[in-house]
mmCIF file of C-alpha atoms in Angstrom:
data_model
loop_
_atom_site.group_PDB
_atom_site.id
_atom_site.type_symbol
_atom_site.label_atom_id
_atom_site.label_comp_id
_atom_site.label_asym_id
_atom_site.label_seq_id
_atom_site.Cartn_x
_atom_site.Cartn_y
_atom_site.Cartn_z
ATOM 1 C CA UNK A 1 124.418 55.164 46.932
ATOM 2 C CA UNK A 2 126.357 52.463 45.185
ATOM 3 C CA UNK A 3 128.993 50.318 46.748
ATOM 4 C CA UNK A 4 131.637 51.977 44.605
ATOM 5 C CA UNK A 5 131.545 55.063 46.769
ATOM 6 C CA UNK A 6 133.753 55.183 49.849
ATOM 7 C CA UNK A 7 132.976 53.989 53.345
ATOM 8 C CA UNK A 8 132.787 50.346 52.294
ATOM 9 C CA UNK A 9 134.275 48.921 55.485
ATOM 10 C CA UNK A 10 131.929 51.033 57.546
ATOM 11 C CA UNK A 11 128.994 49.649 55.572
ATOM 12 C CA UNK A 12 130.177 46.097 56.150
ATOM 13 C CA UNK A 13 130.422 46.663 59.887
ATOM 14 C CA UNK A 14 126.934 48.105 59.984
ATOM 15 C CA UNK A 15 125.120 45.872 57.488
ATOM 16 C CA UNK A 16 127.093 42.638 57.772
ATOM 17 C CA UNK A 17 125.301 41.241 60.838
ATOM 18 C CA UNK A 18 121.916 41.606 59.108
ATOM 19 C CA UNK A 19 122.960 39.900 55.870
ATOM 20 C CA UNK A 20 122.091 36.269 55.089
ATOM 21 C CA UNK A 21 124.544 33.933 56.822
ATOM 22 C CA UNK A 22 126.718 33.122 53.812
ATOM 23 C CA UNK A 23 127.027 36.778 52.822
ATOM 24 C CA UNK A 24 127.673 37.786 56.421
ATOM 25 C CA UNK A 25 130.644 35.387 56.503
ATOM 26 C CA UNK A 26 132.138 37.137 53.471
ATOM 27 C CA UNK A 27 131.775 40.492 55.221
ATOM 28 C CA UNK A 28 133.419 39.062 58.348
ATOM 29 C CA UNK A 29 136.295 37.648 56.305
ATOM 30 C CA UNK A 30 136.994 41.047 54.756
ATOM 31 C CA UNK A 31 136.690 42.931 58.032
ATOM 32 C CA UNK A 32 138.961 40.480 59.863
ATOM 33 C CA UNK A 33 141.915 41.615 57.716
ATOM 34 C CA UNK A 34 140.977 44.142 54.986
ATOM 35 C CA UNK A 35 144.546 44.542 53.723
ATOM 36 C CA UNK A 36 144.896 40.808 53.199
ATOM 37 C CA UNK A 37 141.425 40.507 51.658
ATOM 38 C CA UNK A 38 142.339 43.169 49.092
ATOM 39 C CA UNK A 39 144.963 40.766 47.695
ATOM 40 C CA UNK A 40 142.947 37.539 47.759
ATOM 41 C CA UNK A 41 141.535 35.937 44.644
ATOM 42 C CA UNK A 42 137.814 35.265 44.595
ATOM 43 C CA UNK A 43 138.446 31.581 45.305
ATOM 44 C CA UNK A 44 140.769 32.378 48.217
ATOM 45 C CA UNK A 45 138.250 34.763 49.779
ATOM 46 C CA UNK A 46 135.449 32.238 49.315
ATOM 47 C CA UNK A 47 137.570 29.561 50.981
ATOM 48 C CA UNK A 48 138.477 31.925 53.818
ATOM 49 C CA UNK A 49 134.772 32.717 54.357
ATOM 50 C CA UNK A 50 133.704 29.078 54.075
ATOM 51 C CA UNK A 51 131.483 29.746 51.094
ATOM 52 C CA UNK A 52 131.552 29.666 47.279
ATOM 53 C CA UNK A 53 132.861 31.960 44.574
ATOM 54 C CA UNK A 54 129.276 32.474 43.398
ATOM 55 C CA UNK A 55 128.361 33.759 46.848
ATOM 56 C CA UNK A 56 131.270 36.219 46.785
ATOM 57 C CA UNK A 57 130.066 37.465 43.390
ATOM 58 C CA UNK A 58 126.523 37.847 44.742
ATOM 59 C CA UNK A 59 127.936 39.673 47.752
ATOM 60 C CA UNK A 60 129.813 42.100 45.471
ATOM 61 C CA UNK A 61 126.763 42.854 43.355
ATOM 62 C CA UNK A 62 124.540 43.310 46.385
ATOM 63 C CA UNK A 63 126.879 46.137 47.460
ATOM 64 C CA UNK A 64 126.563 47.760 44.042
ATOM 65 C CA UNK A 65 129.730 46.505 42.351
ATOM 66 C CA UNK A 66 129.855 44.940 38.896
ATOM 67 C CA UNK A 67 131.874 42.050 40.254
ATOM 68 C CA UNK A 68 134.504 40.924 42.722
ATOM 69 C CA UNK A 69 137.352 42.743 40.963
ATOM 70 C CA UNK A 70 135.677 46.100 41.621
ATOM 71 C CA UNK A 71 134.992 45.151 45.232
ATOM 72 C CA UNK A 72 138.642 44.218 45.761
ATOM 73 C CA UNK A 73 139.811 47.556 44.339
ATOM 74 C CA UNK A 74 137.450 49.395 46.713
ATOM 75 C CA UNK A 75 138.803 47.482 49.716
ATOM 76 C CA UNK A 76 142.400 48.184 48.659
ATOM 77 C CA UNK A 77 141.653 51.875 48.139
ATOM 78 C CA UNK A 78 140.033 52.233 51.523
ATOM 79 C CA UNK A 79 142.731 50.399 53.453
ATOM 80 C CA UNK A 80 145.354 52.504 51.687
ATOM 81 C CA UNK A 81 143.532 55.677 52.629
ATOM 82 C CA UNK A 82 143.363 54.582 56.259
ATOM 83 C CA UNK A 83 147.091 53.874 56.319
ATOM 84 C CA UNK A 84 147.884 57.210 54.726
ATOM 85 C CA UNK A 85 145.787 59.004 57.324
ATOM 86 C CA UNK A 86 147.807 57.164 60.012
ATOM 87 C CA UNK A 87 144.812 56.003 61.942
ATOM 88 C CA UNK A 88 145.817 53.994 64.991
ATOM 89 C CA UNK A 89 144.387 50.636 63.947
ATOM 90 C CA UNK A 90 145.725 49.002 67.100
ATOM 91 C CA UNK A 91 143.279 50.919 69.284
ATOM 92 C CA UNK A 92 140.247 48.771 69.999
ATOM 93 C CA UNK A 93 136.806 49.975 70.998
ATOM 94 C CA UNK A 94 137.135 48.414 74.448
ATOM 95 C CA UNK A 95 137.387 50.606 77.510
ATOM 96 C CA UNK A 96 137.924 48.976 80.889
ATOM 97 C CA UNK A 97 136.100 50.544 83.847
ATOM 98 C CA UNK A 98 139.405 51.532 85.415
ATOM 99 C CA UNK A 99 141.178 52.664 82.242
ATOM 100 C CA UNK A 100 143.087 55.972 82.434
ATOM 101 C CA UNK A 101 141.287 58.866 80.771
ATOM 102 C CA UNK A 102 144.215 59.282 78.376
ATOM 103 C CA UNK A 103 143.471 55.782 77.016
ATOM 104 C CA UNK A 104 139.746 56.495 76.907
ATOM 105 C CA UNK A 105 140.420 59.687 74.966
ATOM 106 C CA UNK A 106 142.502 57.774 72.417
ATOM 107 C CA UNK A 107 139.744 55.181 71.915
ATOM 108 C CA UNK A 108 136.941 57.725 71.588
ATOM 109 C CA UNK A 109 138.940 60.027 69.310
ATOM 110 C CA UNK A 110 139.952 57.140 67.033
ATOM 111 C CA UNK A 111 136.374 55.851 66.807
ATOM 112 C CA UNK A 112 134.926 59.273 66.013
ATOM 113 C CA UNK A 113 137.662 60.040 63.482
ATOM 114 C CA UNK A 114 137.136 56.767 61.639
ATOM 115 C CA UNK A 115 133.379 57.214 61.599
ATOM 116 C CA UNK A 116 133.621 60.754 60.227
ATOM 117 C CA UNK A 117 136.223 59.777 57.609
ATOM 118 C CA UNK A 118 134.121 56.813 56.450
ATOM 119 C CA UNK A 119 130.988 58.935 56.326
ATOM 120 C CA UNK A 120 132.726 61.619 54.276
ATOM 121 C CA UNK A 121 134.204 59.057 51.886
ATOM 122 C CA UNK A 122 130.822 57.461 51.270
ATOM 123 C CA UNK A 123 128.699 60.593 51.089
ATOM 124 C CA UNK A 124 126.675 61.036 47.909
ATOM 125 C CA UNK A 125 127.344 64.690 47.053
ATOM 126 C CA UNK A 126 124.787 64.601 44.239
ATOM 127 C CA UNK A 127 122.151 63.721 46.820
ATOM 128 C CA UNK A 128 123.367 66.575 49.026
ATOM 129 C CA UNK A 129 123.040 68.930 46.070
ATOM 130 C CA UNK A 130 119.511 67.731 45.348
ATOM 131 C CA UNK A 131 118.343 68.105 48.934
ATOM 132 C CA UNK A 132 120.046 71.467 49.491
ATOM 133 C CA UNK A 133 118.480 72.880 46.336
ATOM 134 C CA UNK A 134 115.057 71.713 47.493
ATOM 135 C CA UNK A 135 115.511 73.163 50.990
ATOM 136 C CA UNK A 136 116.656 76.514 49.579
ATOM 137 C CA UNK A 137 113.332 76.990 47.792
ATOM 138 C CA UNK A 138 110.995 74.994 50.049
ATOM 139 C CA UNK A 139 107.821 76.483 51.487
ATOM 140 C CA UNK A 140 108.267 74.343 54.601
ATOM 141 C CA UNK A 141 110.913 71.982 55.970
ATOM 142 C CA UNK A 142 110.002 69.486 58.690
ATOM 143 C CA UNK A 143 112.680 67.589 60.667
ATOM 144 C CA UNK A 144 111.950 64.698 63.013
ATOM 145 C CA UNK A 145 114.077 62.409 65.162
ATOM 146 C CA UNK A 146 114.089 60.783 68.570
ATOM 147 C CA UNK A 147 116.836 60.314 71.155
ATOM 148 C CA UNK A 148 120.330 61.231 69.983
ATOM 149 C CA UNK A 149 119.003 61.526 66.419
ATOM 150 C CA UNK A 150 116.710 64.217 67.743
ATOM 151 C CA UNK A 151 119.760 66.116 69.013
ATOM 152 C CA UNK A 152 121.169 66.206 65.482
ATOM 153 C CA UNK A 153 117.787 67.148 64.013
ATOM 154 C CA UNK A 154 117.304 69.988 66.472
ATOM 155 C CA UNK A 155 120.750 71.397 65.690
ATOM 156 C CA UNK A 156 120.031 71.269 61.957
ATOM 157 C CA UNK A 157 116.743 73.130 62.413
ATOM 158 C CA UNK A 158 118.482 75.827 64.478
ATOM 159 C CA UNK A 159 121.090 76.403 61.771
ATOM 160 C CA UNK A 160 118.577 76.542 58.919
ATOM 161 C CA UNK A 161 116.203 78.783 60.856
ATOM 162 C CA UNK A 162 118.983 81.297 61.380
ATOM 163 C CA UNK A 163 119.404 81.700 57.619
ATOM 164 C CA UNK A 164 115.662 82.227 57.075
ATOM 165 C CA UNK A 165 114.673 78.743 56.023
ATOM 166 C CA UNK A 166 111.060 78.033 57.124
ATOM 167 C CA UNK A 167 111.992 74.954 59.178
ATOM 168 C CA UNK A 168 110.736 73.240 62.312
ATOM 169 C CA UNK A 169 112.133 70.380 64.330
ATOM 170 C CA UNK A 170 109.420 68.205 65.873
ATOM 171 C CA UNK A 171 110.138 66.161 68.994
ATOM 172 C CA UNK A 172 106.541 65.038 69.521
ATOM 173 C CA UNK A 173 105.200 62.314 67.225
ATOM 174 C CA UNK A 174 101.631 63.617 67.034
ATOM 175 C CA UNK A 175 102.835 67.131 66.235
ATOM 176 C CA UNK A 176 105.207 65.755 63.621
ATOM 177 C CA UNK A 177 102.477 63.670 61.984
ATOM 178 C CA UNK A 178 99.922 66.490 61.845
ATOM 179 C CA UNK A 179 102.461 68.858 60.312
ATOM 180 C CA UNK A 180 103.668 66.213 57.861
ATOM 181 C CA UNK A 181 100.068 65.922 56.691
ATOM 182 C CA UNK A 182 100.103 69.633 55.812
ATOM 183 C CA UNK A 183 103.143 69.357 53.552
ATOM 184 C CA UNK A 184 102.814 69.421 49.785
ATOM 185 C CA UNK A 185 104.879 69.425 46.630
ATOM 186 C CA UNK A 186 107.893 71.693 46.991
ATOM 187 C CA UNK A 187 108.180 71.034 50.731
ATOM 188 C CA UNK A 188 110.816 68.848 52.420
ATOM 189 C CA UNK A 189 110.708 66.305 55.251
ATOM 190 C CA UNK A 190 113.834 64.900 56.923
ATOM 191 C CA UNK A 191 113.784 61.990 59.382
ATOM 192 C CA UNK A 192 116.740 60.719 61.398
ATOM 193 C CA UNK A 193 117.009 57.236 62.889
ATOM 194 C CA UNK A 194 120.147 55.177 63.445
ATOM 195 C CA UNK A 195 118.398 51.829 62.970
ATOM 196 C CA UNK A 196 115.855 53.026 60.418
ATOM 197 C CA UNK A 197 113.391 50.702 62.117
ATOM 198 C CA UNK A 198 111.899 53.036 64.726
ATOM 199 C CA UNK A 199 108.197 53.285 64.030
ATOM 200 C CA UNK A 200 107.681 57.017 64.596
ATOM 201 C CA UNK A 201 110.176 58.406 62.007
ATOM 202 C CA UNK A 202 108.911 55.890 59.463
ATOM 203 C CA UNK A 203 105.314 57.022 59.970
ATOM 204 C CA UNK A 204 106.239 60.706 59.762
ATOM 205 C CA UNK A 205 108.217 60.302 56.541
ATOM 206 C CA UNK A 206 105.504 58.145 54.986
ATOM 207 C CA UNK A 207 102.897 60.778 55.809
ATOM 208 C CA UNK A 208 105.025 63.513 54.242
ATOM 209 C CA UNK A 209 105.592 61.394 51.133
ATOM 210 C CA UNK A 210 101.848 60.793 50.752
ATOM 211 C CA UNK A 211 101.345 64.547 50.392
ATOM 212 C CA UNK A 212 104.049 65.079 47.785
ATOM 213 C CA UNK A 213 106.948 66.374 49.898
ATOM 214 C CA UNK A 214 110.532 65.458 49.057
ATOM 215 C CA UNK A 215 111.658 63.042 51.762
ATOM 216 C CA UNK A 216 115.159 62.391 53.095
ATOM 217 C CA UNK A 217 116.365 59.811 55.628
ATOM 218 C CA UNK A 218 119.567 59.798 57.682
ATOM 219 C CA UNK A 219 120.055 56.209 58.820
ATOM 220 C CA UNK A 220 122.975 53.838 59.288
ATOM 221 C CA UNK A 221 121.040 51.065 57.494
ATOM 222 C CA UNK A 222 120.440 51.837 53.795
ATOM 223 C CA UNK A 223 118.076 48.879 53.399
ATOM 224 C CA UNK A 224 115.960 49.711 56.452
ATOM 225 C CA UNK A 225 112.221 50.483 56.258
ATOM 226 C CA UNK A 226 112.946 54.198 56.729
ATOM 227 C CA UNK A 227 115.411 54.208 53.832
ATOM 228 C CA UNK A 228 112.992 52.329 51.598
ATOM 229 C CA UNK A 229 110.334 55.054 51.762
ATOM 230 C CA UNK A 230 112.736 58.016 51.431
ATOM 231 C CA UNK A 231 113.535 59.778 48.163
ATOM 232 C CA UNK A 232 117.079 60.510 49.385
ATOM 233 C CA UNK A 233 119.116 58.433 51.834
ATOM 234 C CA UNK A 234 122.273 59.387 53.714
ATOM 235 C CA UNK A 235 124.206 56.690 55.571
ATOM 236 C CA UNK A 236 126.435 57.748 58.475
ATOM 237 C CA UNK A 237 129.178 55.358 59.565
ATOM 238 C CA UNK A 238 129.420 54.185 63.157
ATOM 239 C CA UNK A 239 132.178 52.817 65.405
ATOM 240 C CA UNK A 240 130.979 51.477 68.724
ATOM 241 C CA UNK A 241 133.069 51.676 71.867
ATOM 242 C CA UNK A 242 132.438 50.441 75.381
ATOM 243 C CA UNK A 243 129.643 52.493 76.991
ATOM 244 C CA UNK A 244 128.860 54.099 73.605
ATOM 245 C CA UNK A 245 126.521 51.873 71.625
ATOM 246 C CA UNK A 246 125.983 52.480 67.922
ATOM 247 C CA UNK A 247 122.892 54.631 68.388
ATOM 248 C CA UNK A 248 124.904 56.947 70.655
ATOM 249 C CA UNK A 249 128.055 56.891 68.536
ATOM 250 C CA UNK A 250 126.371 57.923 65.290
ATOM 251 C CA UNK A 251 125.793 61.547 66.348
ATOM 252 C CA UNK A 252 129.103 62.896 65.005
ATOM 253 C CA UNK A 253 128.556 61.272 61.615
ATOM 254 C CA UNK A 254 124.964 62.537 61.446
ATOM 255 C CA UNK A 255 126.154 66.066 62.207
ATOM 256 C CA UNK A 256 128.774 65.864 59.442
ATOM 257 C CA UNK A 257 126.077 65.049 56.886
ATOM 258 C CA UNK A 258 123.711 67.735 58.154
ATOM 259 C CA UNK A 259 126.521 70.298 58.326
ATOM 260 C CA UNK A 260 127.364 69.765 54.664
ATOM 261 C CA UNK A 261 123.691 70.086 53.715
ATOM 262 C CA UNK A 262 123.454 73.323 55.731
ATOM 263 C CA UNK A 263 126.519 74.826 54.034
ATOM 264 C CA UNK A 264 125.169 73.788 50.628
ATOM 265 C CA UNK A 265 121.873 75.553 51.401
ATOM 266 C CA UNK A 266 123.777 78.654 52.508
ATOM 267 C CA UNK A 267 125.702 78.626 49.215
ATOM 268 C CA UNK A 268 122.451 78.576 47.270
ATOM 269 C CA UNK A 269 120.967 81.443 49.275
ATOM 270 C CA UNK A 270 124.156 83.438 49.689
ATOM 271 C CA UNK A 271 122.800 87.003 49.811
ATOM 272 C CA UNK A 272 119.880 86.059 52.051
ATOM 273 C CA UNK A 273 122.140 84.022 54.293
ATOM 274 C CA UNK A 274 124.794 86.729 54.568
ATOM 275 C CA UNK A 275 122.193 89.302 55.611
ATOM 276 C CA UNK A 276 120.525 86.921 58.075
ATOM 277 C CA UNK A 277 123.792 86.001 59.781
ATOM 278 C CA UNK A 278 124.744 89.672 60.068
ATOM 279 C CA UNK A 279 121.387 90.649 61.569
ATOM 280 C CA UNK A 280 121.263 87.757 64.025
ATOM 281 C CA UNK A 281 124.830 88.351 65.170
ATOM 282 C CA UNK A 282 124.003 92.012 65.788
ATOM 283 C CA UNK A 283 120.869 91.102 67.736
ATOM 284 C CA UNK A 284 122.793 89.164 70.384
ATOM 285 C CA UNK A 285 125.948 91.253 70.349
ATOM 286 C CA UNK A 286 124.901 93.284 73.394
ATOM 287 C CA UNK A 287 124.775 90.082 75.441
ATOM 288 C CA UNK A 288 128.428 89.271 74.827
ATOM 289 C CA UNK A 289 131.050 90.063 77.448
ATOM 290 C CA UNK A 290 133.617 92.549 76.096
ATOM 291 C CA UNK A 291 137.053 91.182 75.256
ATOM 292 C CA UNK A 292 138.586 93.409 77.925
ATOM 293 C CA UNK A 293 136.060 94.074 80.663
ATOM 294 C CA UNK A 294 136.689 97.254 82.663
ATOM 295 C CA UNK A 295 138.904 96.652 85.647
ATOM 296 C CA UNK A 296 137.405 96.944 89.095
ATOM 297 C CA UNK A 297 139.507 98.642 91.704
ATOM 298 C CA UNK A 298 138.887 97.423 95.184
ATOM 299 C CA UNK A 299 139.579 99.656 98.125
ATOM 300 C CA UNK A 300 138.675 99.836 101.729
ATOM 301 C CA UNK A 301 135.281 101.143 102.449
ATOM 302 C CA UNK A 302 135.330 104.561 104.041
ATOM 303 C CA UNK A 303 133.764 104.713 107.447
#
């Protein structure tokens, strides 16, 4: 994914702290006031960040832009989109222990909305198309993730399984590794990890790649070790709030990406999917409570 796709501010929040110091200061300067940064010249931004114009240029190119002018347009576009969507930019991610639940709701809703909007804006639909096409014809699909990433992976496996995709979610590392070793060309492996630095998903994806499977990573860090070994990388955006660290907050964005992939697979297997959904719905229909259950008349017991 190049920097010219959306979700730029989300990328800066996620990647900025791990950049070299001079580049990190440029990211901080933009994030401190994106609307103002969108109108600064390269010299003004460099001065504001306490660095040089050459560093700002290097920063722009590192994000995938041809130069600072393109970066500035991307910042202006994104801040304009946020204003148009009327996001409440005054809501911080801080939640005091005694805060009213109405305030907590506003903070959490704003954070999740921003993360989902940034993820959608930055999503590489060509990559989604490539992965969905591969899943639709794959002999096997293996999904692996730990913690909250495992929650997203398990949900994805459930959805794909219901439309007759030969998929398994693996929660155990040894099981995931042994099954990754059995993959081959035409198969697919998907690993989820917020940091992209957790050893187990990296090992599983590397094993799958060694045997010719198409590999995909869902990670908030596009330059992480997990992303480096994947054929396809999806980058969810994250907004932390008090009590909800990044690894916990990324679930909604992960699910957005996986949901789009699922729908794209269903599009490519329409007849099979339509039949599968009809059959599975019928199978559990008897376990549903009727809309209008029969009334029960209570009377006195006869002696």
